[in-house]
PDB file of C-alpha atoms and ligand atoms in Angstrom:
ATOM      1  CA  ARG I   1      69.694  99.007 149.122  1.00  0.00           C
ATOM      2  CA  ALA I   2      69.799  97.152 145.729  1.00  0.00           C
ATOM      3  CA  LYS I   3      68.030 100.147 144.209  1.00  0.00           C
ATOM      4  CA  SER I   4      70.567 102.703 145.367  1.00  0.00           C
ATOM      5  CA  ALA I   5      73.486 100.471 144.452  1.00  0.00           C
ATOM      6  CA  GLY I   6      71.997 100.336 140.960  1.00  0.00           C
ATOM      7  CA  ARG I   7      71.642 104.036 140.848  1.00  0.00           C
ATOM      8  CA  ASP I   8      75.350 104.376 141.982  1.00  0.00           C
ATOM      9  CA  ARG I   9      76.533 102.072 139.409  1.00  0.00           C
ATOM     10  CA  CYS I  10      74.625 103.915 136.774  1.00  0.00           C
ATOM     11  CA  ALA I  11      76.055 107.225 137.986  1.00  0.00           C
ATOM     12  CA  VAL I  12      79.559 105.689 137.795  1.00  0.00           C
ATOM     13  CA  PHE I  13      78.761 104.429 134.294  1.00  0.00           C
ATOM     14  CA  ASP I  14      77.692 107.802 133.065  1.00  0.00           C
ATOM     15  CA  GLU I  15      80.708 109.485 134.651  1.00  0.00           C
ATOM     16  CA  ALA I  16      83.073 106.984 132.959  1.00  0.00           C
ATOM     17  CA  MET I  17      81.324 107.548 129.616  1.00  0.00           C
ATOM     18  CA  ARG I  18      81.515 111.246 130.060  1.00  0.00           C
ATOM     19  CA  GLU I  19      85.287 111.015 130.770  1.00  0.00           C
ATOM     20  CA  GLN I  20      85.692 108.897 127.717  1.00  0.00           C
ATOM     21  CA  ALA I  21      83.908 111.325 125.463  1.00  0.00           C
ATOM     22  CA  VAL I  22      85.952 114.202 126.791  1.00  0.00           C
ATOM     23  CA  ARG I  23      89.105 112.070 126.254  1.00  0.00           C
ATOM     24  CA  ILE I  24      88.281 111.354 122.678  1.00  0.00           C
ATOM     25  CA  LEU I  25      87.448 115.029 122.065  1.00  0.00           C
ATOM     26  CA  ASP I  26      90.638 116.124 123.721  1.00  0.00           C
ATOM     27  CA  LEU I  27      92.643 113.731 121.527  1.00  0.00           C
ATOM     28  CA  GLU I  28      91.095 114.898 118.328  1.00  0.00           C
ATOM     29  CA  ALA I  29      91.904 118.463 119.190  1.00  0.00           C
ATOM     30  CA  ASP I  30      95.490 117.254 119.967  1.00  0.00           C
ATOM     31  CA  LEU I  31      95.533 115.365 116.742  1.00  0.00           C
ATOM     32  CA  ARG I  32      94.685 118.595 114.695  1.00  0.00           C
ATOM     33  CA  ARG I  33      97.458 120.481 116.550  1.00  0.00           C
ATOM     34  CA  ALA I  34      99.993 117.760 116.109  1.00  0.00           C
ATOM     35  CA  ILE I  35      99.267 117.650 112.305  1.00  0.00           C
ATOM     36  CA  ASN I  36     100.190 121.455 112.151  1.00  0.00           C
ATOM     37  CA  GLY I  37     103.348 120.886 114.342  1.00  0.00           C
ATOM     38  CA  ASP I  38     105.902 118.173 114.381  1.00  0.00           C
ATOM     39  CA  GLY I  39     104.207 115.552 116.580  1.00  0.00           C
ATOM     40  CA  PHE I  40     104.433 112.737 114.185  1.00  0.00           C
ATOM     41  CA  VAL I  41     107.556 110.718 113.568  1.00  0.00           C
ATOM     42  CA  ALA I  42     108.469 107.724 111.486  1.00  0.00           C
ATOM     43  CA  PHE I  43     109.971 104.701 113.254  1.00  0.00           C
ATOM     44  CA  TYR I  44     111.778 101.994 111.206  1.00  0.00           C
ATOM     45  CA  GLN I  45     111.734  98.336 111.711  1.00  0.00           C
ATOM     46  CA  PRO I  46     114.132  96.126 109.779  1.00  0.00           C
ATOM     47  CA  ILE I  47     112.954  93.402 107.453  1.00  0.00           C
ATOM     48  CA  VAL I  48     115.526  90.625 107.080  1.00  0.00           C
ATOM     49  CA  ARG I  49     116.413  87.667 105.098  1.00  0.00           C
ATOM     50  CA  LEU I  50     115.944  84.777 107.463  1.00  0.00           C
ATOM     51  CA  SER I  51     118.884  82.702 106.195  1.00  0.00           C
ATOM     52  CA  ASP I  52     121.486  85.349 107.375  1.00  0.00           C
ATOM     53  CA  ARG I  53     119.496  88.062 109.079  1.00  0.00           C
ATOM     54  CA  SER I  54     120.770  90.615 106.638  1.00  0.00           C
ATOM     55  CA  VAL I  55     118.595  93.695 106.365  1.00  0.00           C
ATOM     56  CA  ILE I  56     116.737  94.010 102.961  1.00  0.00           C
ATOM     57  CA  GLY I  57     114.534  96.923 103.988  1.00  0.00           C
ATOM     58  CA  HIS I  58     112.526  98.708 106.704  1.00  0.00           C
ATOM     59  CA  GLU I  59     108.800  99.292 107.367  1.00  0.00           C
ATOM     60  CA  ALA I  60     108.009 102.815 108.404  1.00  0.00           C
ATOM     61  CA  LEU I  61     105.684 102.944 111.377  1.00  0.00           C
ATOM     62  CA  LEU I  62     103.883 105.786 112.495  1.00  0.00           C
ATOM     63  CA  ARG I  63     104.464 107.168 116.045  1.00  0.00           C
ATOM     64  CA  TRP I  64     102.996 110.299 117.795  1.00  0.00           C
ATOM     65  CA  ARG I  65     105.121 112.106 120.290  1.00  0.00           C
ATOM     66  CA  HIS I  66     102.377 113.459 122.442  1.00  0.00           C
ATOM     67  CA  GLU I  67     103.388 116.283 124.735  1.00  0.00           C
ATOM     68  CA  ARG I  68     101.641 114.957 127.744  1.00  0.00           C
ATOM     69  CA  ARG I  69     100.998 111.249 126.898  1.00  0.00           C
ATOM     70  CA  GLY I  70     104.278 110.343 125.696  1.00  0.00           C
ATOM     71  CA  LEU I  71     105.061 108.093 122.662  1.00  0.00           C
ATOM     72  CA  LEU I  72     101.740 106.882 121.209  1.00  0.00           C
ATOM     73  CA  VAL I  73     101.410 103.816 118.822  1.00  0.00           C
ATOM     74  CA  PRO I  74      98.740 103.700 116.042  1.00  0.00           C
ATOM     75  CA  SER I  75      96.252 101.648 118.037  1.00  0.00           C
ATOM     76  CA  ASP I  76      96.137 104.519 120.522  1.00  0.00           C
ATOM     77  CA  PHE I  77      94.855 106.980 117.919  1.00  0.00           C
ATOM     78  CA  ILE I  78      94.269 105.436 114.448  1.00  0.00           C
ATOM     79  CA  GLY I  79      90.700 104.650 114.867  1.00  0.00           C
ATOM     80  CA  LEU I  80      90.089 108.311 115.913  1.00  0.00           C
ATOM     81  CA  GLY I  81      92.143 109.456 112.845  1.00  0.00           C
ATOM     82  CA  GLU I  82      90.108 107.303 110.598  1.00  0.00           C
ATOM     83  CA  ASP I  83      86.743 108.404 111.988  1.00  0.00           C
ATOM     84  CA  SER I  84      87.613 112.104 111.583  1.00  0.00           C
ATOM     85  CA  GLY I  85      89.317 111.627 108.280  1.00  0.00           C
ATOM     86  CA  LEU I  86      92.676 112.980 109.739  1.00  0.00           C
ATOM     87  CA  ILE I  87      94.674 109.756 109.173  1.00  0.00           C
ATOM     88  CA  GLU I  88      95.252 110.588 105.456  1.00  0.00           C
ATOM     89  CA  GLU I  89      96.799 113.888 106.425  1.00  0.00           C
ATOM     90  CA  VAL I  90      98.978 112.066 108.948  1.00  0.00           C
ATOM     91  CA  ASP I  91      99.956 109.526 106.378  1.00  0.00           C
ATOM     92  CA  TRP I  92     101.168 112.256 103.874  1.00  0.00           C
ATOM     93  CA  LEU I  93     103.176 113.800 106.794  1.00  0.00           C
ATOM     94  CA  LEU I  94     104.872 110.429 107.419  1.00  0.00           C
ATOM     95  CA  TYR I  95     105.415 109.699 103.671  1.00  0.00           C
ATOM     96  CA  ALA I  96     107.097 113.163 103.434  1.00  0.00           C
ATOM     97  CA  GLN I  97     109.474 112.231 106.180  1.00  0.00           C
ATOM     98  CA  VAL I  98     110.217 108.815 104.479  1.00  0.00           C
ATOM     99  CA  MET I  99     110.899 110.591 101.191  1.00  0.00           C
ATOM    100  CA  LYS I 100     113.492 112.858 102.883  1.00  0.00           C
ATOM    101  CA  GLN I 101     115.064 109.827 104.429  1.00  0.00           C
ATOM    102  CA  LEU I 102     115.196 108.128 101.128  1.00  0.00           C
ATOM    103  CA  ALA I 103     116.635 111.278  99.383  1.00  0.00           C
ATOM    104  CA  LEU I 104     119.522 111.146 101.837  1.00  0.00           C
ATOM    105  CA  GLY I 105     120.814 107.854 100.171  1.00  0.00           C
ATOM    106  CA  GLY I 106     121.304 104.577 101.770  1.00  0.00           C
ATOM    107  CA  GLU I 107     120.182 101.096 100.582  1.00  0.00           C
ATOM    108  CA  GLY I 108     117.231  98.754 100.979  1.00  0.00           C
ATOM    109  CA  TYR I 109     113.678  99.722 100.535  1.00  0.00           C
ATOM    110  CA  VAL I 110     111.278 101.469 103.016  1.00  0.00           C
ATOM    111  CA  SER I 111     107.664 100.335 103.069  1.00  0.00           C
ATOM    112  CA  VAL I 112     104.875 102.599 104.159  1.00  0.00           C
ATOM    113  CA  ASN I 113     101.413 101.616 105.281  1.00  0.00           C
ATOM    114  CA  VAL I 114      98.403 102.881 103.374  1.00  0.00           C
ATOM    115  CA  SER I 115      94.993 102.693 105.039  1.00  0.00           C
ATOM    116  CA  PRO I 116      92.119 101.248 102.776  1.00  0.00           C
ATOM    117  CA  ARG I 117      90.266 104.386 102.799  1.00  0.00           C
ATOM    118  CA  HIS I 118      93.278 106.363 101.787  1.00  0.00           C
ATOM    119  CA  PHE I 119      94.163 103.933  98.923  1.00  0.00           C
ATOM    120  CA  ARG I 120      90.629 104.579  97.651  1.00  0.00           C
ATOM    121  CA  ALA I 121      91.300 108.319  97.078  1.00  0.00           C
ATOM    122  CA  ALA I 122      91.365 108.848  93.384  1.00  0.00           C
ATOM    123  CA  ASP I 123      94.584 110.922  93.426  1.00  0.00           C
ATOM    124  CA  PHE I 124      96.503 108.675  95.671  1.00  0.00           C
ATOM    125  CA  ALA I 125      99.072 107.314  92.979  1.00  0.00           C
ATOM    126  CA  ASP I 126      99.669 110.717  91.391  1.00  0.00           C
ATOM    127  CA  ARG I 127     100.183 112.491  94.686  1.00  0.00           C
ATOM    128  CA  LEU I 128     102.589 109.857  95.920  1.00  0.00           C
ATOM    129  CA  LEU I 129     104.577 109.971  92.689  1.00  0.00           C
ATOM    130  CA  ARG I 130     104.729 113.763  92.737  1.00  0.00           C
ATOM    131  CA  MET I 131     105.982 113.690  96.237  1.00  0.00           C
ATOM    132  CA  ILE I 132     108.710 111.233  95.349  1.00  0.00           C
ATOM    133  CA  ASP I 133     109.706 113.282  92.432  1.00  0.00           C
ATOM    134  CA  GLU I 134     109.806 116.551  94.468  1.00  0.00           C
ATOM    135  CA  ALA I 135     111.799 115.017  97.239  1.00  0.00           C
ATOM    136  CA  GLY I 136     114.335 113.612  94.839  1.00  0.00           C
ATOM    137  CA  ALA I 137     113.826 110.105  96.172  1.00  0.00           C
ATOM    138  CA  ASP I 138     114.401 106.881  94.316  1.00  0.00           C
ATOM    139  CA  PRO I 139     110.856 105.358  93.627  1.00  0.00           C
ATOM    140  CA  HIS I 140     112.435 101.871  93.461  1.00  0.00           C
ATOM    141  CA  ARG I 141     113.248 102.221  97.250  1.00  0.00           C
ATOM    142  CA  LEU I 142     109.711 102.908  98.217  1.00  0.00           C
ATOM    143  CA  ARG I 143     107.102 100.272  98.714  1.00  0.00           C
ATOM    144  CA  ILE I 144     103.411 100.489  99.804  1.00  0.00           C
ATOM    145  CA  GLU I 145     101.726  98.068 102.169  1.00  0.00           C
ATOM    146  CA  ILE I 146      98.017  97.522 101.538  1.00  0.00           C
ATOM    147  CA  THR I 147      95.451  95.102 102.871  1.00  0.00           C
ATOM    148  CA  GLU I 148      93.390  92.657 100.878  1.00  0.00           C
ATOM    149  CA  GLY I 149      90.281  94.704 101.633  1.00  0.00           C
ATOM    150  CA  ALA I 150      91.779  97.686  99.820  1.00  0.00           C
ATOM    151  CA  LEU I 151      92.162  95.715  96.597  1.00  0.00           C
ATOM    152  CA  LEU I 152      88.825  94.019  96.567  1.00  0.00           C
ATOM    153  CA  ASP I 153      86.376  96.860  97.116  1.00  0.00           C
ATOM    154  CA  ASP I 154      87.104  98.308  93.711  1.00  0.00           C
ATOM    155  CA  VAL I 155      89.089  95.909  91.650  1.00  0.00           C
ATOM    156  CA  PRO I 156      89.560  98.073  88.393  1.00  0.00           C
ATOM    157  CA  ARG I 157      90.725 101.050  90.322  1.00  0.00           C
ATOM    158  CA  ALA I 158      93.058  99.098  92.484  1.00  0.00           C
ATOM    159  CA  LEU I 159      94.538  97.504  89.464  1.00  0.00           C
ATOM    160  CA  ARG I 160      95.088 100.782  87.702  1.00  0.00           C
ATOM    161  CA  MET I 161      96.554 102.337  90.895  1.00  0.00           C
ATOM    162  CA  LEU I 162      99.063  99.425  91.388  1.00  0.00           C
ATOM    163  CA  ARG I 163      99.986  99.338  87.661  1.00  0.00           C
ATOM    164  CA  THR I 164     100.680 103.015  87.703  1.00  0.00           C
ATOM    165  CA  LEU I 165     102.818 102.787  90.823  1.00  0.00           C
ATOM    166  CA  ARG I 166     104.655  99.814  89.642  1.00  0.00           C
ATOM    167  CA  GLY I 167     105.280 101.439  86.266  1.00  0.00           C
ATOM    168  CA  HIS I 168     107.133 104.105  88.135  1.00  0.00           C
ATOM    169  CA  GLY I 169     109.086 101.457  90.300  1.00  0.00           C
ATOM    170  CA  VAL I 170     106.958 101.540  93.482  1.00  0.00           C
ATOM    171  CA  LEU I 171     106.044  97.957  94.402  1.00  0.00           C
ATOM    172  CA  ALA I 172     103.247  96.831  96.680  1.00  0.00           C
ATOM    173  CA  GLN I 173     103.259  94.205  99.385  1.00  0.00           C
ATOM    174  CA  LEU I 174      99.989  92.706 100.904  1.00  0.00           C
ATOM    175  CA  ASP I 175      99.959  93.335 104.702  1.00  0.00           C
ATOM    176  CA  ASP I 176      98.538  91.084 107.369  1.00  0.00           C
ATOM    177  CA  PHE I 177      97.885  88.352 104.744  1.00  0.00           C
ATOM    178  CA  GLY I 178      95.523  85.583 105.817  1.00  0.00           C
ATOM    179  CA  THR I 179      93.382  87.720 108.035  1.00  0.00           C
ATOM    180  CA  GLY I 180      91.040  88.997 105.258  1.00  0.00           C
ATOM    181  CA  PHE I 181      88.805  87.055 102.993  1.00  0.00           C
ATOM    182  CA  SER I 182      91.678  86.114 100.734  1.00  0.00           C
ATOM    183  CA  ALA I 183      89.863  86.093  97.369  1.00  0.00           C
ATOM    184  CA  LEU I 184      92.524  83.802  95.977  1.00  0.00           C
ATOM    185  CA  SER I 185      91.009  83.832  92.504  1.00  0.00           C
ATOM    186  CA  TYR I 186      91.724  87.467  92.183  1.00  0.00           C
ATOM    187  CA  LEU I 187      95.243  87.580  93.578  1.00  0.00           C
ATOM    188  CA  HIS I 188      97.130  86.626  90.379  1.00  0.00           C
ATOM    189  CA  ARG I 189      95.642  89.623  88.633  1.00  0.00           C
ATOM    190  CA  PHE I 190      97.321  92.216  90.909  1.00  0.00           C
ATOM    191  CA  PRO I 191     100.921  93.143  90.555  1.00  0.00           C
ATOM    192  CA  ILE I 192     102.003  92.318  94.123  1.00  0.00           C
ATOM    193  CA  GLU I 193     105.508  91.955  95.121  1.00  0.00           C
ATOM    194  CA  CYS I 194     105.083  89.865  98.254  1.00  0.00           C
ATOM    195  CA  LEU I 195     102.677  88.700 100.902  1.00  0.00           C
ATOM    196  CA  LYS I 196     103.356  89.595 104.657  1.00  0.00           C
ATOM    197  CA  ILE I 197     102.145  86.681 106.746  1.00  0.00           C
ATOM    198  CA  ASP I 198     100.131  88.055 109.666  1.00  0.00           C
ATOM    199  CA  GLN I 199     101.822  87.918 112.943  1.00  0.00           C
ATOM    200  CA  SER I 200      98.935  85.857 114.493  1.00  0.00           C
ATOM    201  CA  PHE I 201      99.983  82.933 112.387  1.00  0.00           C
ATOM    202  CA  VAL I 202     103.590  83.372 113.174  1.00  0.00           C
ATOM    203  CA  ALA I 203     102.745  83.397 116.859  1.00  0.00           C
ATOM    204  CA  GLY I 204     100.788  80.240 116.357  1.00  0.00           C
ATOM    205  CA  LEU I 205     103.502  78.279 114.696  1.00  0.00           C
ATOM    206  CA  VAL I 206     105.087  77.234 117.972  1.00  0.00           C
ATOM    207  CA  GLY I 207     103.433  75.705 121.017  1.00  0.00           C
ATOM    208  CA  GLU I 208     100.054  74.284 121.414  1.00  0.00           C
ATOM    209  CA  THR I 209      98.113  77.496 121.152  1.00  0.00           C
ATOM    210  CA  ARG I 210      97.085  77.466 117.507  1.00  0.00           C
ATOM    211  CA  PRO I 211      98.066  74.266 115.558  1.00  0.00           C
ATOM    212  CA  GLU I 212      96.137  75.409 112.475  1.00  0.00           C
ATOM    213  CA  SER I 213      98.612  78.109 112.016  1.00  0.00           C
ATOM    214  CA  VAL I 214     101.059  75.701 110.427  1.00  0.00           C
ATOM    215  CA  ALA I 215      98.406  74.741 107.827  1.00  0.00           C
ATOM    216  CA  VAL I 216      97.638  78.403 107.131  1.00  0.00           C
ATOM    217  CA  VAL I 217     101.330  79.401 106.677  1.00  0.00           C
ATOM    218  CA  ARG I 218     101.842  76.310 104.492  1.00  0.00           C
ATOM    219  CA  ALA I 219      98.752  77.268 102.313  1.00  0.00           C
ATOM    220  CA  ILE I 220     100.240  80.861 101.951  1.00  0.00           C
ATOM    221  CA  GLN I 221     103.596  79.521 101.015  1.00  0.00           C
ATOM    222  CA  ALA I 222     101.920  77.302  98.322  1.00  0.00           C
ATOM    223  CA  LEU I 223      99.953  80.204  96.967  1.00  0.00           C
ATOM    224  CA  ALA I 224     103.075  82.538  96.974  1.00  0.00           C
ATOM    225  CA  GLY I 225     105.006  79.880  95.107  1.00  0.00           C
ATOM    226  CA  THR I 226     102.211  79.567  92.497  1.00  0.00           C
ATOM    227  CA  LEU I 227     102.262  83.295  92.015  1.00  0.00           C
ATOM    228  CA  GLY I 228     106.035  83.380  91.858  1.00  0.00           C
ATOM    229  CA  ILE I 229     106.306  85.866  94.819  1.00  0.00           C
ATOM    230  CA  HIS I 230     107.839  85.786  98.185  1.00  0.00           C
ATOM    231  CA  THR I 231     106.696  86.116 101.688  1.00  0.00           C
ATOM    232  CA  ILE I 232     107.600  88.035 104.861  1.00  0.00           C
ATOM    233  CA  GLY I 233     106.722  86.560 108.299  1.00  0.00           C
ATOM    234  CA  GLU I 234     105.534  89.176 110.659  1.00  0.00           C
ATOM    235  CA  GLY I 235     106.094  89.475 114.304  1.00  0.00           C
ATOM    236  CA  VAL I 236     108.978  87.009 114.595  1.00  0.00           C
ATOM    237  CA  GLU I 237     109.914  87.042 118.349  1.00  0.00           C
ATOM    238  CA  ASN I 238     111.964  83.931 118.900  1.00  0.00           C
ATOM    239  CA  ASP I 239     114.292  81.412 117.378  1.00  0.00           C
ATOM    240  CA  ALA I 240     111.613  78.716 117.400  1.00  0.00           C
ATOM    241  CA  GLN I 241     109.321  80.738 115.211  1.00  0.00           C
ATOM    242  CA  LEU I 242     112.248  81.692 113.002  1.00  0.00           C
ATOM    243  CA  ALA I 243     113.081  78.010 112.534  1.00  0.00           C
ATOM    244  CA  ALA I 244     109.492  77.077 111.793  1.00  0.00           C
ATOM    245  CA  LEU I 245     109.068  79.770 109.097  1.00  0.00           C
ATOM    246  CA  ARG I 246     112.301  78.632 107.385  1.00  0.00           C
ATOM    247  CA  GLU I 247     111.134  75.067 107.573  1.00  0.00           C
ATOM    248  CA  LEU I 248     107.765  76.116 105.852  1.00  0.00           C
ATOM    249  CA  GLY I 249     109.753  77.983 103.087  1.00  0.00           C
ATOM    250  CA  CYS I 250     109.355  81.667 104.166  1.00  0.00           C
ATOM    251  CA  ALA I 251     112.565  83.450 103.288  1.00  0.00           C
ATOM    252  CA  TYR I 252     112.022  86.745 104.878  1.00  0.00           C
ATOM    253  CA  GLY I 253     110.912  88.182 108.328  1.00  0.00           C
ATOM    254  CA  GLN I 254     110.220  91.077 110.538  1.00  0.00           C
ATOM    255  CA  GLY I 255     109.938  91.161 114.345  1.00  0.00           C
ATOM    256  CA  TYR I 256     111.409  91.987 117.677  1.00  0.00           C
ATOM    257  CA  LEU I 257     113.940  89.064 117.182  1.00  0.00           C
ATOM    258  CA  PHE I 258     115.667  91.086 114.567  1.00  0.00           C
ATOM    259  CA  GLY I 259     114.910  94.614 115.775  1.00  0.00           C
ATOM    260  CA  HIS I 260     112.267  96.833 117.445  1.00  0.00           C
ATOM    261  CA  PRO I 261     110.895  99.797 115.497  1.00  0.00           C
ATOM    262  CA  ALA I 262     113.271 102.678 116.152  1.00  0.00           C
ATOM    263  CA  GLU I 263     113.675 106.228 115.218  1.00  0.00           C
ATOM    264  CA  ALA I 264     116.765 105.986 113.143  1.00  0.00           C
ATOM    265  CA  TYR I 265     117.776 103.392 110.499  1.00  0.00           C
ATOM    266  CA  SER I 266     119.600 100.468 111.959  1.00  0.00           C
ATOM    267  CA  THR I 267     122.842  99.507 110.436  1.00  0.00           C
ATOM    268  CA  PRO I 268     123.929  99.459 107.613  1.00  0.00           C
ATOM    269  CA  LEU I 269     121.503 101.978 106.430  1.00  0.00           C
ATOM    270  CA  ARG I 270     122.221 104.496 109.206  1.00  0.00           C
ATOM    271  CA  GLN I 271     125.848 104.888 108.089  1.00  0.00           C
ATOM    272  CA  ALA I 272     124.709 105.514 104.622  1.00  0.00           C
ATOM    273  CA  VAL I 273     122.209 108.039 105.673  1.00  0.00           C
ATOM    274  CA  SER I 274     124.263 110.050 108.163  1.00  0.00           C
ATOM    275  CA  ARG I 275     127.107 110.508 105.696  1.00  0.00           C
TER     276      ARG I 275
HETATM  277  P1  C2E A   1     101.485  96.539 110.555  1.00  0.00           P
HETATM  278  O1  C2E A   1     101.594  97.224 109.294  1.00  0.00           O
HETATM  279  O2  C2E A   1     101.072  95.010 110.400  1.00  0.00           O
HETATM  280  O3  C2E A   1     102.719  96.708 111.372  1.00  0.00           O
HETATM  281  C1  C2E A   1     103.367  95.673 112.162  1.00  0.00           C
HETATM  282  C2  C2E A   1     103.072  95.897 113.561  1.00  0.00           C
HETATM  283  O4  C2E A   1     103.538  94.939 114.346  1.00  0.00           O
HETATM  284  C3  C2E A   1     103.642  97.308 114.171  1.00  0.00           C
HETATM  285  O5  C2E A   1     102.782  97.771 115.194  1.00  0.00           O
HETATM  286  C4  C2E A   1     104.945  96.661 114.799  1.00  0.00           C
HETATM  287  O6  C2E A   1     105.499  97.525 115.831  1.00  0.00           O
HETATM  288  C5  C2E A   1     104.431  95.378 115.314  1.00  0.00           C
HETATM  289  N1  C2E A   1     105.457  94.370 115.525  1.00  0.00           N
HETATM  290  C6  C2E A   1     106.742  94.307 114.894  1.00  0.00           C
HETATM  291  N2  C2E A   1     107.447  93.226 115.225  1.00  0.00           N
HETATM  292  C7  C2E A   1     106.643  92.626 116.285  1.00  0.00           C
HETATM  293  C8  C2E A   1     106.775  91.516 117.109  1.00  0.00           C
HETATM  294  O7  C2E A   1     107.854  90.811 117.018  1.00  0.00           O
HETATM  295  N3  C2E A   1     105.868  91.151 118.053  1.00  0.00           N
HETATM  296  C9  C2E A   1     104.741  91.993 118.177  1.00  0.00           C
HETATM  297  N4  C2E A   1     103.943  91.545 118.985  1.00  0.00           N
HETATM  298  N5  C2E A   1     104.461  93.096 117.284  1.00  0.00           N
HETATM  299  C10 C2E A   1     105.444  93.431 116.453  1.00  0.00           C
HETATM  300  P2  C2E A   1     102.432  99.322 115.266  1.00  0.00           P
HETATM  301  O8  C2E A   1     103.699 100.125 114.859  1.00  0.00           O
HETATM  302  O9  C2E A   1     101.795  99.542 116.549  1.00  0.00           O
HETATM  303  O10 C2E A   1     101.469  99.541 114.072  1.00  0.00           O
HETATM  304  C11 C2E A   1     100.297  98.892 114.130  1.00  0.00           C
HETATM  305  C12 C2E A   1      99.384  98.990 112.780  1.00  0.00           C
HETATM  306  O11 C2E A   1      99.157 100.359 112.617  1.00  0.00           O
HETATM  307  C13 C2E A   1     100.271  98.533 111.650  1.00  0.00           C
HETATM  308  O12 C2E A   1     100.279  97.171 111.444  1.00  0.00           O
HETATM  309  C14 C2E A   1      99.590  99.360 110.518  1.00  0.00           C
HETATM  310  O13 C2E A   1      98.468  98.638 110.056  1.00  0.00           O
HETATM  311  C15 C2E A   1      99.115 100.618 111.186  1.00  0.00           C
HETATM  312  N6  C2E A   1     100.070 101.692 110.798  1.00  0.00           N
HETATM  313  C16 C2E A   1     101.395 101.883 111.301  1.00  0.00           C
HETATM  314  N7  C2E A   1     101.892 102.973 110.669  1.00  0.00           N
HETATM  315  C17 C2E A   1     100.971 103.486 109.931  1.00  0.00           C
HETATM  316  C18 C2E A   1     100.954 104.577 108.950  1.00  0.00           C
HETATM  317  O14 C2E A   1     101.888 105.460 108.850  1.00  0.00           O
HETATM  318  N8  C2E A   1      99.810 104.862 108.404  1.00  0.00           N
HETATM  319  C19 C2E A   1      98.737 104.075 108.399  1.00  0.00           C
HETATM  320  N9  C2E A   1      97.651 104.303 107.629  1.00  0.00           N
HETATM  321  N10 C2E A   1      98.717 102.974 109.188  1.00  0.00           N
HETATM  322  C20 C2E A   1      99.878 102.646 110.001  1.00  0.00           C
HETATM  323 MG1   MG A   2     102.458  97.123 107.628  1.00  0.00          MG
HETATM  324 MG1   MG A   3     101.640  93.917 108.885  1.00  0.00          MG
HETATM  325 MG1   MG A   4      99.654  93.522 111.366  1.00  0.00          MG
END
């Protein structure tokens, strides 16, 4: 009995693995198709000044409108895109949409995410600048979001890249800050506009769950103060987190409390854009 149950379990396991493999292959084929179609769209989430909730910019977030599976978020497919090298192509599609949006006018900046592997491409900065130029977008209204890892695996190259971009008006912000190895001694060398405090720390500011988050955010604020740059709290979901962030000296935030990612710009940028 035990033996046959084991065999059954094994059969079930094999079947599940087969199905997963098929699903991944399916999705990869879909991904290739979507890249050639119009399956990818930019959603925009507001970034606000915490003191008065005024919108200072938006982060562009990738969404995939899948014909059968509905609206997919990056975690549903980004691993796949990275494994197959397709994510860079998807990124360029998204950046092109953002450029068009910027070229329409409006105010505030739009930040786009750059995966570490993509940032490592030798022609990244040149290609981005060319795209901005061709779209007729204002480079001062575009920002890139990169993670610490992307800076540290080739410091001289990252420095060159960021200086080139900044020289043309494109600023950089460090995403998910506090989750990487935070090589603090290096940070002052990079032209970084702001640090985005990872949402895990914002979540841990309130309640008993992660008391060390307060210490982490305090340390990030001290660091930002030393560097003379500002911070953005990510994933702000309630008033208690908002109050805690302000108390700790964080001036900007992003999160469901202020607005979910949405397909169009929220006010006041939408008015400017649809004119
Ligand atoms: P991220 O850059 O840290 O983006 C913030 C994520 O937090 C977004 O998830 C956003 O929807 C979510 N978020 C915003 N406010 C809240 C909140 O109040 N509570 C909670 N729980 N979550 C909140 P999303 O859109 O699923 O993106 C996940 C990650 O995928 C992003 O993290 C970014 O690393 C990556 N990503 C997104 N768009 C792109 C893209 O165009 N290219 C690349 N390479 N990566 C992207
Ligand atoms: Mg980001
Ligand atoms: Mg982030
Ligand atoms: Mg994050």
